[in-house]
Structure formats: structure tokens, C-alpha cells
Amino acid sequence: MRSPADFDEETGRRSDFAKDLYQHKNHLFRSWFLELLMLCLLIIVLFVAFSDSDLSWFEKLYHHSQYHSLFNHSHQFGSPAYRVTPTHKNMLNTIHKSIESPALQSGGLQYHQAYPHNYQFVMDNTEVCKNNAPFLVLIVPVAPINIAAREAIRQTWGKDRLVQGEVVITLFMLGLHEGADVEKLKQENEQHHDLIQSNFMDTYLNLTIKTMVIMDWLATRCPTAAYAMKVDSDMFLNIDNLVLMLQKPGIPKLNYLTGMLMWDIPVIRSKSSKWYVPEEMYPDPKYPTYTLGMGYVFSNDLPAKFVEVSKSIKPFNIEDAYIGMCMKKLGLSLTPPPNPSQFKTYNSKYDRCEFSTIITYILGSSENLIKYWSDYKKPGPHC
């Protein structure tokens, strides 16, 4: 085929015809190439989505819808969209390094980033469990700057110290945050005596560290409690129903972990996902059975066991699945709640009757918690 330069020596008519033909072929080639590229991408997406032969197509779609629903709700309630920004990438790299190069070594055991004894408490309430051994301890991981969430909980399900005849205490676990006012936090703790703060950075990717520090506090500061619950700050918690559940005769007193159980959940490998976990952090394609992190309940013998076994488990950034991994490493099984329908995620609208039957619901705001609780506590029958 002659080059365009050769055509310049021909007549104008032949030149125009050749140029038109060339442009037409070039347009067809680009269209064909783009269609082929889109087809290849579609094939890759379908292959990744359905490559796990252990899960049926229906199960795959179900698990995807679970994550998709949670992600959509985070947008609905005004939470910022999650992206793996350079800061997040740096934090993930730090976790990677902690896997390969443990911070400390002692007696052949590797102490990695999620091991809570790498951190120290900078604010504490060591006497809170000594005066009156609680039946149940509620510990809420919350950002230091999220004062509104703490105040809402103090006015609602975290208010009462005696529930169904049992002593219940509510505490808040905080890390460090550059935007937090240290003096105001001290004043808040002096007023309420319910803040615990450790010197890890309080970020989403450090939730596993935060959870393990909670376990360390329960094991060392509150070993006399019968049960504990890690419960998120955006939850409606029907504390009466929770205590009634734990009072049932058949509820185990040891090695007990319950909540909304999650089975055969595939690990998310997409870097754009909030739940992205690289293979080098967690190589298996699926997580062990775990309880959804919005709120899970456990007998208080488990925290010390979690802390000890965490020495031999590589850290990864999905905190509830990490606790499931601790249970698996300990050779323990999770227990479904007596009534699994009491542990729920999102609700489409508030219903006073329904809220009287459940234990957990994820809410959109602290304002909703106060509003719903005020209505729920009004005199008169709920249904």
C-alpha cells in the first residue's frame, strides 16, 4: 500500500478518494478495537465474579448484594465515598511491612501491628469494673471527634446502669486523631468517666487494631464481667432484649461469640472497594465464619484468648473477619443467636413495634437514634 506522500503526487480526485478510504478504514478499525476491548473487559469481570466454584451463582449474587447494600447505605446517610487514596495506600503498605517485619520478637512469637501490647492507654478508667462487677460491658469504637455519637448513646441505650436486674456499663474506645481537642476529651472523661484512649492512629484501616485494643482492655481491666459486646456508634441497640437473650438458661458462659453470622464470604480484591484486602495480607479467597462488625456479643473469657492468639495471625484490615480468624485459630465455633432475626442491619423506616423485637439496627445518624429512642420509650404498648 502506498503512503499518503505517494498520493500527494496523484491527481486531486485520487488523493481525496484515498484519504476518504483511509479515514473510513481507520474509523472502522477503532470502532472494532473498542468493541473488542469492552468484550474482553466484560469477560474478565464475569470470570472474576464467578470464578469461585464453591459458591453458586445465586450465592455470589447474594453476597455481592449484601456488600452493595451496605455501601449504598453509607452513601445514603452522607458518609464520604471510600477510595484507595495515596494515604490509604501508604497505610496498607505499612500493614504489609508489619507482616514481613514484625515490630517485636519475644520467645519466638511475632508481635505485629494488630497485637495490642504494642500500644499504651493514654486515657483510662481502670476502676469502672472493680466497684461492681458488670454482667455486660458495651464498648463502642468511636472517633475522638465524634462527640455527637457519644452524647446520643449516653442519652439512649447507654444511659442505664441496671437493665433487667443486671449491671451494664457502656464505654467508648478512642485512638489518636490530629483534629481532636485533647483538653476537651479530658473534660468529657472527667464528667462521664467512660472514655478509653490508646495511642494508635484512629483510622478506618486501623479498626482491627482498635478492636484488639478493646479485647486487651477487657482482659486486663475488666476480667470479672460475664459478657461484653463490641457495638458500633451508629447502632440502635435494644439493650433490654440483649440482656434477656443473655439471661436465657442455654446461653454458654465460656467460648461464646454470637451476632449476625456471615458464612463463606468472598474476600474483596477490587481496589476501589471499601472492603479491599490485598492477597499478601489475606491470601485465602474466603473468610472464615464471622459475626458482622456492627455489633457482636461474646463471653468475657474470649478477649484474653484473642489477644494471645493474635500473635500468630497476620493482621488484615477487616476487623470482624479478623475476630472470626481468631476463633478459627483457637478451634472454636461461633454460635447463632437464639433468634437470628433480632440482629438486623438497615431498616427502611422506623416502626415502633418492630424495634421492640430486635436487638440491633444500623441507623443513619445520631439524631435518628435520639428520635427513635424517644418514641420507643414512650408509655404504652409497642404493638
Short mmCIF file of N, CA and C in Angstrom, two decimals, residues 64-226:
data_model
loop_
_atom_site.label_atom_id
_atom_site.label_comp_id
_atom_site.label_asym_id
_atom_site.label_seq_id
_atom_site.Cartn_x
_atom_site.Cartn_y
_atom_site.Cartn_z
N HIS A 64 -22.73 -10.41 46.90
CA HIS A 64 -22.46 -9.12 46.28
C HIS A 64 -23.52 -8.10 46.69
N SER A 65 -24.77 -8.52 46.74
CA SER A 65 -25.85 -7.58 47.10
C SER A 65 -25.72 -7.14 48.55
N GLN A 66 -25.21 -8.02 49.43
CA GLN A 66 -25.01 -7.65 50.83
C GLN A 66 -24.02 -6.50 50.92
N TYR A 67 -22.86 -6.66 50.27
CA TYR A 67 -21.86 -5.60 50.30
C TYR A 67 -22.38 -4.35 49.60
N HIS A 68 -23.05 -4.55 48.46
CA HIS A 68 -23.56 -3.42 47.69
C HIS A 68 -24.59 -2.63 48.50
N SER A 69 -25.43 -3.35 49.25
CA SER A 69 -26.44 -2.70 50.08
C SER A 69 -25.79 -1.86 51.17
N LEU A 70 -24.78 -2.43 51.85
CA LEU A 70 -24.09 -1.68 52.89
C LEU A 70 -23.42 -0.45 52.30
N PHE A 71 -22.78 -0.60 51.12
CA PHE A 71 -22.09 0.52 50.50
C PHE A 71 -23.08 1.62 50.10
N ASN A 72 -24.23 1.21 49.53
CA ASN A 72 -25.23 2.19 49.14
C ASN A 72 -25.77 2.96 50.33
N HIS A 73 -25.97 2.24 51.46
CA HIS A 73 -26.48 2.91 52.65
C HIS A 73 -25.47 3.92 53.18
N SER A 74 -24.19 3.62 53.07
CA SER A 74 -23.19 4.58 53.54
C SER A 74 -23.27 5.87 52.74
N HIS A 75 -23.58 5.77 51.43
CA HIS A 75 -23.78 6.97 50.62
C HIS A 75 -25.09 7.67 51.00
N GLN A 76 -26.13 6.88 51.23
CA GLN A 76 -27.45 7.44 51.54
C GLN A 76 -27.41 8.29 52.80
N PHE A 77 -26.61 7.85 53.77
CA PHE A 77 -26.58 8.56 55.04
C PHE A 77 -25.47 9.61 55.10
N GLY A 78 -24.89 9.94 53.95
CA GLY A 78 -23.98 11.07 53.92
C GLY A 78 -22.54 10.75 54.20
N SER A 79 -22.17 9.47 54.34
CA SER A 79 -20.78 9.12 54.57
C SER A 79 -19.99 9.34 53.29
N PRO A 80 -18.73 9.78 53.40
CA PRO A 80 -17.94 10.00 52.19
C PRO A 80 -17.65 8.70 51.47
N ALA A 81 -17.64 8.76 50.14
CA ALA A 81 -17.32 7.57 49.36
C ALA A 81 -15.89 7.15 49.62
N TYR A 82 -15.67 5.85 49.73
CA TYR A 82 -14.34 5.34 50.02
C TYR A 82 -13.56 5.14 48.74
N ARG A 83 -12.33 5.59 48.72
CA ARG A 83 -11.43 5.34 47.61
C ARG A 83 -10.06 5.02 48.19
N VAL A 84 -9.28 4.23 47.49
CA VAL A 84 -7.92 3.95 47.95
C VAL A 84 -7.05 5.12 47.53
N THR A 85 -7.01 6.12 48.36
CA THR A 85 -6.22 7.32 48.09
C THR A 85 -4.75 7.03 48.40
N PRO A 86 -3.83 7.94 48.01
CA PRO A 86 -2.43 7.71 48.36
C PRO A 86 -2.21 7.49 49.84
N THR A 87 -2.99 8.20 50.69
CA THR A 87 -2.86 8.00 52.13
C THR A 87 -3.22 6.58 52.51
N HIS A 88 -4.34 6.07 51.97
CA HIS A 88 -4.76 4.70 52.27
C HIS A 88 -3.72 3.71 51.77
N LYS A 89 -3.15 3.98 50.59
CA LYS A 89 -2.13 3.07 50.06
C LYS A 89 -0.92 3.03 50.98
N ASN A 90 -0.53 4.19 51.50
CA ASN A 90 0.60 4.22 52.42
C ASN A 90 0.31 3.42 53.67
N MET A 91 -0.93 3.51 54.17
CA MET A 91 -1.31 2.77 55.37
C MET A 91 -1.30 1.28 55.10
N LEU A 92 -1.79 0.88 53.91
CA LEU A 92 -1.76 -0.53 53.56
C LEU A 92 -0.33 -1.01 53.45
N ASN A 93 0.56 -0.17 52.90
CA ASN A 93 1.96 -0.55 52.80
C ASN A 93 2.58 -0.73 54.18
N THR A 94 2.15 0.12 55.13
CA THR A 94 2.64 -0.03 56.50
C THR A 94 2.22 -1.37 57.08
N ILE A 95 0.95 -1.76 56.83
CA ILE A 95 0.48 -3.06 57.32
C ILE A 95 1.25 -4.18 56.65
N HIS A 96 1.52 -4.04 55.34
CA HIS A 96 2.30 -5.07 54.64
C HIS A 96 3.67 -5.25 55.30
N LYS A 97 4.32 -4.11 55.61
CA LYS A 97 5.63 -4.18 56.23
C LYS A 97 5.57 -4.83 57.60
N SER A 98 4.48 -4.58 58.32
CA SER A 98 4.35 -5.17 59.65
C SER A 98 4.21 -6.68 59.57
N ILE A 99 3.66 -7.17 58.45
CA ILE A 99 3.55 -8.61 58.27
C ILE A 99 4.94 -9.22 58.04
N GLU A 100 5.73 -8.56 57.18
CA GLU A 100 7.03 -9.10 56.82
C GLU A 100 8.07 -8.82 57.89
N SER A 101 7.95 -7.65 58.56
CA SER A 101 8.94 -7.27 59.56
C SER A 101 8.24 -6.92 60.86
N PRO A 102 7.99 -7.90 61.73
CA PRO A 102 7.27 -7.65 62.97
C PRO A 102 7.96 -6.59 63.83
N ALA A 103 7.15 -5.87 64.57
CA ALA A 103 7.70 -4.79 65.40
C ALA A 103 8.60 -5.33 66.50
N LEU A 104 8.22 -6.43 67.09
CA LEU A 104 8.97 -7.02 68.20
C LEU A 104 9.02 -8.52 68.05
N GLN A 105 10.03 -9.12 68.66
CA GLN A 105 10.09 -10.57 68.73
C GLN A 105 10.45 -10.97 70.15
N SER A 106 9.74 -11.95 70.67
CA SER A 106 10.00 -12.40 72.03
C SER A 106 9.60 -13.86 72.16
N GLY A 107 10.54 -14.67 72.57
CA GLY A 107 10.25 -16.08 72.78
C GLY A 107 9.76 -16.78 71.53
N GLY A 108 10.21 -16.33 70.36
CA GLY A 108 9.80 -16.97 69.11
C GLY A 108 8.46 -16.50 68.60
N LEU A 109 7.77 -15.62 69.35
CA LEU A 109 6.47 -15.12 68.92
C LEU A 109 6.64 -13.79 68.20
N GLN A 110 5.90 -13.59 67.14
CA GLN A 110 5.98 -12.36 66.39
C GLN A 110 4.87 -11.40 66.81
N TYR A 111 5.28 -10.21 67.22
CA TYR A 111 4.29 -9.20 67.62
C TYR A 111 4.11 -8.23 66.45
N HIS A 112 2.98 -8.30 65.80
CA HIS A 112 2.75 -7.47 64.62
C HIS A 112 1.87 -6.27 64.96
N GLN A 113 1.46 -5.56 63.94
CA GLN A 113 0.77 -4.30 64.14
C GLN A 113 -0.54 -4.42 64.89
N ALA A 114 -1.25 -5.54 64.73
CA ALA A 114 -2.55 -5.69 65.39
C ALA A 114 -2.42 -6.20 66.82
N TYR A 115 -1.21 -6.54 67.25
CA TYR A 115 -1.06 -7.04 68.62
C TYR A 115 -1.18 -5.87 69.59
N PRO A 116 -2.16 -5.89 70.49
CA PRO A 116 -2.49 -4.69 71.28
C PRO A 116 -1.42 -4.25 72.27
N HIS A 117 -0.52 -5.16 72.68
CA HIS A 117 0.51 -4.74 73.64
C HIS A 117 1.57 -3.85 73.00
N ASN A 118 1.47 -3.60 71.70
CA ASN A 118 2.33 -2.61 71.05
C ASN A 118 1.89 -1.19 71.37
N TYR A 119 0.73 -1.04 72.00
CA TYR A 119 0.15 0.27 72.24
C TYR A 119 -0.09 0.48 73.73
N GLN A 120 -0.21 1.76 74.12
CA GLN A 120 -0.43 2.09 75.53
C GLN A 120 -1.68 2.95 75.65
N PHE A 121 -2.34 2.79 76.78
CA PHE A 121 -3.52 3.61 77.06
C PHE A 121 -3.07 4.98 77.54
N VAL A 122 -3.59 6.01 76.90
CA VAL A 122 -3.25 7.39 77.29
C VAL A 122 -4.39 8.03 78.08
N MET A 123 -5.54 7.38 78.09
CA MET A 123 -6.67 7.78 78.93
C MET A 123 -7.39 6.50 79.33
N ASP A 124 -7.73 6.36 80.60
CA ASP A 124 -8.28 5.08 81.04
C ASP A 124 -9.23 5.30 82.21
N ASN A 125 -10.04 4.27 82.46
CA ASN A 125 -10.92 4.23 83.63
C ASN A 125 -10.78 2.85 84.25
N THR A 126 -9.70 2.66 84.98
CA THR A 126 -9.35 1.33 85.48
C THR A 126 -10.27 0.84 86.59
N GLU A 127 -10.97 1.76 87.26
CA GLU A 127 -11.79 1.36 88.41
C GLU A 127 -13.22 1.01 88.04
N VAL A 128 -13.61 1.22 86.78
CA VAL A 128 -15.02 1.13 86.43
C VAL A 128 -15.60 -0.26 86.64
N CYS A 129 -14.79 -1.30 86.51
CA CYS A 129 -15.29 -2.67 86.70
C CYS A 129 -15.01 -3.21 88.09
N LYS A 130 -14.21 -2.51 88.86
CA LYS A 130 -13.81 -3.03 90.17
C LYS A 130 -14.87 -2.77 91.24
N ASN A 131 -15.57 -1.65 91.12
CA ASN A 131 -16.54 -1.28 92.14
C ASN A 131 -17.75 -2.22 92.15
N ASN A 132 -18.20 -2.63 90.96
CA ASN A 132 -19.36 -3.51 90.86
C ASN A 132 -19.21 -4.34 89.59
N ALA A 133 -18.84 -5.59 89.73
CA ALA A 133 -18.56 -6.43 88.56
C ALA A 133 -19.78 -6.46 87.63
N PRO A 134 -19.61 -5.99 86.40
CA PRO A 134 -20.77 -5.92 85.50
C PRO A 134 -21.14 -7.27 84.90
N PHE A 135 -22.41 -7.42 84.60
CA PHE A 135 -22.88 -8.57 83.84
C PHE A 135 -22.51 -8.41 82.37
N LEU A 136 -22.60 -7.16 81.87
CA LEU A 136 -22.36 -6.89 80.46
C LEU A 136 -21.62 -5.57 80.30
N VAL A 137 -20.58 -5.58 79.48
CA VAL A 137 -19.84 -4.37 79.14
C VAL A 137 -20.06 -4.08 77.65
N LEU A 138 -20.55 -2.89 77.34
CA LEU A 138 -20.70 -2.45 75.97
C LEU A 138 -19.54 -1.52 75.64
N ILE A 139 -18.74 -1.85 74.65
CA ILE A 139 -17.63 -0.98 74.26
C ILE A 139 -17.86 -0.53 72.82
N VAL A 140 -17.85 0.79 72.66
CA VAL A 140 -18.17 1.41 71.38
C VAL A 140 -16.91 2.02 70.78
N PRO A 141 -16.41 1.49 69.67
CA PRO A 141 -15.30 2.17 68.97
C PRO A 141 -15.83 3.42 68.27
N VAL A 142 -15.24 4.54 68.56
CA VAL A 142 -15.74 5.81 68.02
C VAL A 142 -14.56 6.76 67.82
N ALA A 143 -14.65 7.60 66.82
CA ALA A 143 -13.60 8.58 66.56
C ALA A 143 -13.58 9.62 67.67
N PRO A 144 -12.40 10.10 68.07
CA PRO A 144 -12.32 11.11 69.13
C PRO A 144 -13.16 12.35 68.85
N ILE A 145 -13.27 12.73 67.56
CA ILE A 145 -14.00 13.96 67.22
C ILE A 145 -15.51 13.76 67.15
N ASN A 146 -15.97 12.51 67.25
CA ASN A 146 -17.40 12.24 67.09
C ASN A 146 -18.12 12.35 68.45
N ILE A 147 -18.17 13.55 68.95
CA ILE A 147 -18.81 13.80 70.25
C ILE A 147 -20.32 13.55 70.16
N ALA A 148 -20.92 13.88 69.02
CA ALA A 148 -22.37 13.75 68.86
C ALA A 148 -22.81 12.31 69.05
N ALA A 149 -22.05 11.36 68.52
CA ALA A 149 -22.41 9.95 68.66
C ALA A 149 -22.35 9.52 70.11
N ARG A 150 -21.32 9.95 70.83
CA ARG A 150 -21.20 9.57 72.25
C ARG A 150 -22.34 10.16 73.07
N GLU A 151 -22.67 11.41 72.81
CA GLU A 151 -23.76 12.05 73.57
C GLU A 151 -25.10 11.37 73.29
N ALA A 152 -25.32 10.99 72.03
CA ALA A 152 -26.58 10.32 71.69
C ALA A 152 -26.69 8.97 72.40
N ILE A 153 -25.61 8.23 72.46
CA ILE A 153 -25.62 6.93 73.14
C ILE A 153 -25.83 7.11 74.64
N ARG A 154 -25.19 8.14 75.21
CA ARG A 154 -25.37 8.39 76.65
C ARG A 154 -26.81 8.75 76.99
N GLN A 155 -27.54 9.32 76.04
CA GLN A 155 -28.93 9.69 76.27
C GLN A 155 -29.91 8.56 75.98
N THR A 156 -29.41 7.48 75.37
CA THR A 156 -30.32 6.43 74.91
C THR A 156 -29.92 5.08 75.50
N TRP A 157 -29.45 4.14 74.67
CA TRP A 157 -29.22 2.78 75.17
C TRP A 157 -28.01 2.65 76.08
N GLY A 158 -27.16 3.67 76.15
CA GLY A 158 -26.02 3.61 77.06
C GLY A 158 -26.26 4.32 78.37
N LYS A 159 -27.49 4.71 78.63
CA LYS A 159 -27.80 5.53 79.80
C LYS A 159 -27.93 4.73 81.09
N ASP A 160 -28.61 3.61 81.03
CA ASP A 160 -28.96 2.87 82.26
C ASP A 160 -27.83 1.95 82.71
N ARG A 161 -27.56 1.94 84.02
CA ARG A 161 -26.56 1.04 84.60
C ARG A 161 -27.17 -0.26 85.10
N LEU A 162 -28.50 -0.30 85.20
CA LEU A 162 -29.18 -1.51 85.64
C LEU A 162 -30.25 -1.85 84.61
N VAL A 163 -30.09 -2.99 83.94
CA VAL A 163 -31.01 -3.42 82.88
C VAL A 163 -31.47 -4.84 83.18
N GLN A 164 -32.79 -5.03 83.30
CA GLN A 164 -33.34 -6.35 83.61
C GLN A 164 -32.66 -6.97 84.83
N GLY A 165 -32.35 -6.11 85.82
CA GLY A 165 -31.73 -6.57 87.06
C GLY A 165 -30.24 -6.83 86.98
N GLU A 166 -29.60 -6.53 85.83
CA GLU A 166 -28.17 -6.79 85.64
C GLU A 166 -27.40 -5.48 85.48
N VAL A 167 -26.17 -5.45 85.99
CA VAL A 167 -25.31 -4.28 85.86
C VAL A 167 -24.72 -4.24 84.46
N VAL A 168 -24.93 -3.11 83.78
CA VAL A 168 -24.42 -2.92 82.42
C VAL A 168 -23.66 -1.60 82.39
N ILE A 169 -22.46 -1.61 81.83
CA ILE A 169 -21.71 -0.36 81.67
C ILE A 169 -21.38 -0.15 80.20
N THR A 170 -21.34 1.12 79.81
CA THR A 170 -21.04 1.49 78.43
C THR A 170 -19.79 2.36 78.40
N LEU A 171 -18.83 1.98 77.55
CA LEU A 171 -17.57 2.69 77.43
C LEU A 171 -17.28 2.97 75.95
N PHE A 172 -16.41 3.96 75.71
CA PHE A 172 -16.06 4.34 74.35
C PHE A 172 -14.55 4.17 74.15
N MET A 173 -14.18 3.50 73.06
CA MET A 173 -12.77 3.29 72.75
C MET A 173 -12.34 4.26 71.65
N LEU A 174 -11.28 5.01 71.93
CA LEU A 174 -10.77 6.02 71.02
C LEU A 174 -9.30 5.76 70.71
N GLY A 175 -8.88 6.17 69.52
CA GLY A 175 -7.47 6.23 69.20
C GLY A 175 -7.04 7.69 69.16
N LEU A 176 -5.94 7.96 68.46
CA LEU A 176 -5.46 9.33 68.31
C LEU A 176 -5.94 9.92 67.00
N HIS A 177 -6.26 11.20 67.03
CA HIS A 177 -6.74 11.90 65.84
C HIS A 177 -6.23 13.32 65.90
N GLU A 178 -5.61 13.78 64.80
CA GLU A 178 -4.99 15.11 64.82
C GLU A 178 -6.00 16.23 64.98
N GLY A 179 -7.27 15.98 64.64
CA GLY A 179 -8.28 17.01 64.78
C GLY A 179 -8.95 17.07 66.14
N ALA A 180 -8.56 16.18 67.04
CA ALA A 180 -9.23 16.10 68.35
C ALA A 180 -8.64 17.12 69.33
N ASP A 181 -9.50 17.67 70.15
CA ASP A 181 -9.09 18.60 71.21
C ASP A 181 -8.82 17.79 72.48
N VAL A 182 -7.55 17.66 72.84
CA VAL A 182 -7.16 16.81 73.97
C VAL A 182 -7.78 17.28 75.27
N GLU A 183 -7.78 18.57 75.48
CA GLU A 183 -8.33 19.11 76.74
C GLU A 183 -9.83 18.84 76.84
N LYS A 184 -10.54 19.00 75.74
CA LYS A 184 -11.98 18.73 75.76
C LYS A 184 -12.26 17.26 76.01
N LEU A 185 -11.43 16.37 75.47
CA LEU A 185 -11.60 14.94 75.73
C LEU A 185 -11.39 14.63 77.21
N LYS A 186 -10.39 15.28 77.82
CA LYS A 186 -10.14 15.08 79.25
C LYS A 186 -11.33 15.56 80.08
N GLN A 187 -11.88 16.72 79.70
CA GLN A 187 -13.05 17.25 80.41
C GLN A 187 -14.26 16.34 80.25
N GLU A 188 -14.43 15.81 79.03
CA GLU A 188 -15.54 14.88 78.77
C GLU A 188 -15.41 13.64 79.64
N ASN A 189 -14.19 13.12 79.76
CA ASN A 189 -13.98 11.92 80.56
C ASN A 189 -14.15 12.21 82.05
N GLU A 190 -13.72 13.38 82.49
CA GLU A 190 -13.92 13.75 83.90
C GLU A 190 -15.39 13.85 84.25
N GLN A 191 -16.20 14.23 83.27
CA GLN A 191 -17.64 14.35 83.50
C GLN A 191 -18.34 13.00 83.48
N HIS A 192 -17.97 12.14 82.52
CA HIS A 192 -18.71 10.90 82.31
C HIS A 192 -17.96 9.63 82.74
N HIS A 193 -16.66 9.69 82.84
CA HIS A 193 -15.85 8.53 83.24
C HIS A 193 -16.12 7.31 82.35
N ASP A 194 -16.12 7.54 81.03
CA ASP A 194 -16.45 6.43 80.13
C ASP A 194 -15.57 6.40 78.87
N LEU A 195 -14.46 7.16 78.86
CA LEU A 195 -13.58 7.17 77.71
C LEU A 195 -12.32 6.35 77.96
N ILE A 196 -11.94 5.57 76.97
CA ILE A 196 -10.67 4.84 76.97
C ILE A 196 -9.96 5.23 75.68
N GLN A 197 -8.72 5.65 75.80
CA GLN A 197 -7.98 6.08 74.61
C GLN A 197 -6.61 5.42 74.58
N SER A 198 -6.27 4.90 73.40
CA SER A 198 -4.96 4.28 73.19
C SER A 198 -4.21 5.05 72.12
N ASN A 199 -2.89 4.83 72.03
CA ASN A 199 -2.07 5.69 71.17
C ASN A 199 -1.85 5.13 69.76
N PHE A 200 -2.83 4.43 69.20
CA PHE A 200 -2.81 4.09 67.78
C PHE A 200 -3.55 5.18 67.00
N MET A 201 -3.27 5.29 65.71
CA MET A 201 -3.96 6.27 64.88
C MET A 201 -5.39 5.79 64.60
N ASP A 202 -6.35 6.65 64.87
CA ASP A 202 -7.76 6.28 64.75
C ASP A 202 -8.21 6.48 63.31
N THR A 203 -8.08 5.42 62.49
CA THR A 203 -8.47 5.46 61.08
C THR A 203 -9.30 4.22 60.76
N TYR A 204 -9.98 4.28 59.61
CA TYR A 204 -10.80 3.13 59.21
C TYR A 204 -9.95 1.88 59.02
N LEU A 205 -8.78 2.04 58.43
CA LEU A 205 -7.93 0.87 58.17
C LEU A 205 -7.30 0.31 59.44
N ASN A 206 -7.40 1.04 60.54
CA ASN A 206 -6.87 0.55 61.81
C ASN A 206 -7.95 -0.02 62.73
N LEU A 207 -9.12 -0.35 62.19
CA LEU A 207 -10.19 -0.90 63.02
C LEU A 207 -9.81 -2.23 63.66
N THR A 208 -8.98 -3.01 63.00
CA THR A 208 -8.53 -4.27 63.60
C THR A 208 -7.69 -3.99 64.84
N ILE A 209 -6.80 -3.00 64.75
CA ILE A 209 -6.02 -2.61 65.93
C ILE A 209 -6.96 -2.14 67.04
N LYS A 210 -7.92 -1.31 66.68
CA LYS A 210 -8.86 -0.77 67.66
C LYS A 210 -9.63 -1.88 68.37
N THR A 211 -10.05 -2.87 67.59
CA THR A 211 -10.79 -3.99 68.16
C THR A 211 -9.92 -4.82 69.09
N MET A 212 -8.68 -5.05 68.70
CA MET A 212 -7.79 -5.84 69.56
C MET A 212 -7.43 -5.07 70.83
N VAL A 213 -7.35 -3.75 70.76
CA VAL A 213 -7.12 -2.97 71.97
C VAL A 213 -8.34 -3.06 72.90
N ILE A 214 -9.54 -3.09 72.32
CA ILE A 214 -10.74 -3.35 73.12
C ILE A 214 -10.63 -4.67 73.86
N MET A 215 -10.21 -5.71 73.14
CA MET A 215 -10.06 -7.03 73.75
C MET A 215 -9.02 -7.00 74.87
N ASP A 216 -7.93 -6.28 74.65
CA ASP A 216 -6.89 -6.19 75.67
C ASP A 216 -7.41 -5.47 76.91
N TRP A 217 -8.21 -4.41 76.72
CA TRP A 217 -8.75 -3.70 77.87
C TRP A 217 -9.69 -4.60 78.67
N LEU A 218 -10.55 -5.33 77.99
CA LEU A 218 -11.47 -6.23 78.68
C LEU A 218 -10.71 -7.31 79.46
N ALA A 219 -9.64 -7.82 78.86
CA ALA A 219 -8.88 -8.90 79.51
C ALA A 219 -8.10 -8.41 80.72
N THR A 220 -7.61 -7.18 80.67
CA THR A 220 -6.73 -6.69 81.74
C THR A 220 -7.44 -5.79 82.74
N ARG A 221 -8.47 -5.07 82.31
CA ARG A 221 -9.14 -4.11 83.20
C ARG A 221 -10.49 -4.60 83.70
N CYS A 222 -11.11 -5.54 82.99
CA CYS A 222 -12.47 -5.94 83.35
C CYS A 222 -12.69 -7.44 83.22
N PRO A 223 -11.81 -8.26 83.79
CA PRO A 223 -11.94 -9.71 83.63
C PRO A 223 -13.14 -10.31 84.37
N THR A 224 -13.73 -9.56 85.30
CA THR A 224 -14.83 -10.11 86.10
C THR A 224 -16.20 -10.00 85.40
N ALA A 225 -16.26 -9.27 84.30
CA ALA A 225 -17.54 -9.17 83.57
C ALA A 225 -17.92 -10.52 83.00
N ALA A 226 -19.20 -10.78 82.90
CA ALA A 226 -19.66 -12.06 82.35
C ALA A 226 -19.65 -12.03 80.82
#
